[in-house]
Amino acid sequence: MNATAAKKVYSGDASVPLANISIGMKVVMAVTGASFILFIIGHLMGNMQIFIGQEQFNAYAAFLQGLGELLWIERVLIFTFFAIHIFYGIKLYFENSGARGVSYKKFNPSQTTYTARTMIWSGLALLAFVVFHIAHFTAHVVYPEYAHLEDALGRHDAYTMVVVGFQHAWVSILYIISMGFLAFHLSHALPSLFQTIGLIHPNLRNKERVIGRLFALIIFLGYVSIPVAIMAGIVRLPKGGM
Amino acid sequence: MNLTLYVWRQKDANDKGRMEKYAAKDINEHMSFLEMLDVVNEDLAQQGIEPIAFDHDCREGICGTCSLVVNGRPHGHETGTTVCQLHMRHFKDGDSIYIEPWRAKAFPVVRDLIVDRSAFDRIMQAGGFVSVNTGSAQDANSIPISKEAADTAMDAAACIGCGACVAACPNASAMLFVSAKISQLASLPQGQAERERRARGMIAQMDAEGFGNCTNFYECEAACPKEIPVKFIAKMNREYMRALAKGK
Ligand code: FES
């Protein structure tokens, strides 16, 4: 760039589409991200019912299936948001890594956390996990033999499917590692989201990072408790089942 | 004290540039960092070496002209300090010091440690002003402004526009600077008339200049010699969404 070349100066009437504006992209990341956080909380609350037992868990699964169109609307929405989040995440990553130009010989940042710097990588790892997770428990591509189990009431036996699924050590280990990536991603995502939409209460300023980490830890422990309980034999197959 | 300097040397905008090693001898600990460079430059001139070019003006921490990245931190490691106010007593005899220019695609190097910060001027031209004719100074208190609004505007106005936020940001984002300017004027009654236009214009210009996007690392806040907080970035984002919502 020539330093002295006259550059166009925008005035407020310049209509640049929201999605091409830095702050627009940030807001898009924040809003789509917020929907995943809600999903993650809801999904966890659903999953935790496995601790109550087969009856409750299968009833819950049947309830979800019974939603019919609503379930599909939710799926399409979350999938669309997911695609948007990934697209802009990658676009921002390339824009940002190109903005420095010549790099420093010595650069000594003091605030940047490891989790914040690796959002793109934890994000891509999560993408891989989500593909596997859906293939496993929703599309039944992995272990298809457990897809059509039925319980005593003739419902889809989701309980047995999950328990058997996590009894495979590799599935559980992969799941636990993925939840680690989720926790990494969330610990930066949560405070970042509130900063971006400008909703951090002054009293919570400077505490937002700790809150983010705490939230990530709770979600991690919640999700991981299920494979751990199954591997430890605390949650097990019903007598006579399978 | 005696120091070893590693300094970025670059003849002009087209030169590739490289780090050069120089000795800084007999440095007094009461000198400022720039005075230390003056001493080194005299020494270099005597050896027939071209002195190191660096930006400076007030040398008292108020103009925002000085702009050196010292050991990987803009304005050095002391918090709330411009490099002209950084004193040599914060270094030890025998230290090695890396000195580099602000690094950002939007701040091209002009020579050695001097960068072209006219991108900031263009951002200001895109809306960082109040264009109503205000006449001569008002009587005090004739326009009621709440203490809170006055404090916010004052905190934002502390920005001296040096660009350390850009230099510190791993994404070379200018959002702390732009948010301070937008927040300052948005907090005051005089800034209301052009509030939405200003936010849109300055943000569009910031993007067009090629600065990166904030990913909430908060390096800017730590590097800012005036300790401008990142809450202003949150405020800028809100200002932008407000402008969109109002369709202006
Ligand atoms: S020279 Fe004016 S702020 Fe440093």
Short mmCIF file of N, CA, C and O and ligand atoms in Angstrom, two decimals, chain B residues 56-59 61-66 82 84, ligand 1:
data_model
loop_
_atom_site.label_atom_id
_atom_site.label_comp_id
_atom_site.label_asym_id
_atom_site.label_seq_id
_atom_site.Cartn_x
_atom_site.Cartn_y
_atom_site.Cartn_z
N HIS B 56 8.51 10.93 17.68
CA HIS B 56 8.37 11.49 19.03
C HIS B 56 7.95 12.94 18.88
O HIS B 56 8.17 13.56 17.84
N ASP B 57 7.34 13.49 19.90
CA ASP B 57 7.01 14.90 19.87
C ASP B 57 7.03 15.49 21.27
O ASP B 57 8.01 16.08 21.68
N CYS B 58 5.97 15.30 22.05
CA CYS B 58 5.89 15.98 23.35
C CYS B 58 6.88 15.43 24.36
O CYS B 58 7.36 16.15 25.21
N ARG B 59 7.12 14.16 24.31
CA ARG B 59 7.97 13.44 25.27
C ARG B 59 7.45 13.57 26.70
O ARG B 59 8.20 13.43 27.66
N GLY B 61 4.17 12.18 27.33
CA GLY B 61 3.07 11.22 27.44
C GLY B 61 1.71 11.75 27.09
O GLY B 61 0.70 11.18 27.51
N ILE B 62 1.61 12.82 26.32
CA ILE B 62 0.28 13.34 26.02
C ILE B 62 -0.05 13.42 24.53
O ILE B 62 -1.19 13.59 24.17
N CYS B 63 0.94 13.29 23.65
CA CYS B 63 0.62 13.53 22.24
C CYS B 63 0.35 12.24 21.46
O CYS B 63 -0.34 12.26 20.45
N GLY B 64 0.89 11.14 21.93
CA GLY B 64 0.65 9.87 21.25
C GLY B 64 1.51 9.66 20.01
O GLY B 64 1.19 8.84 19.16
N THR B 65 2.60 10.39 19.89
CA THR B 65 3.44 10.23 18.71
C THR B 65 4.45 9.09 18.86
O THR B 65 4.70 8.36 17.90
N CYS B 66 5.03 8.97 20.04
CA CYS B 66 6.05 7.94 20.20
C CYS B 66 5.40 6.57 20.06
O CYS B 66 4.25 6.39 20.46
N THR B 82 3.61 5.74 28.26
CA THR B 82 4.08 5.83 26.88
C THR B 82 5.58 5.57 26.89
O THR B 82 6.23 5.73 27.93
N CYS B 84 7.90 7.31 25.76
CA CYS B 84 8.69 8.51 26.09
C CYS B 84 8.77 8.73 27.60
O CYS B 84 9.63 9.45 28.10
S1 FES C 1 6.19 11.66 22.53
FE1 FES C 1 4.24 12.48 23.01
S2 FES C 1 3.35 10.78 24.01
FE2 FES C 1 5.36 10.08 23.74
#
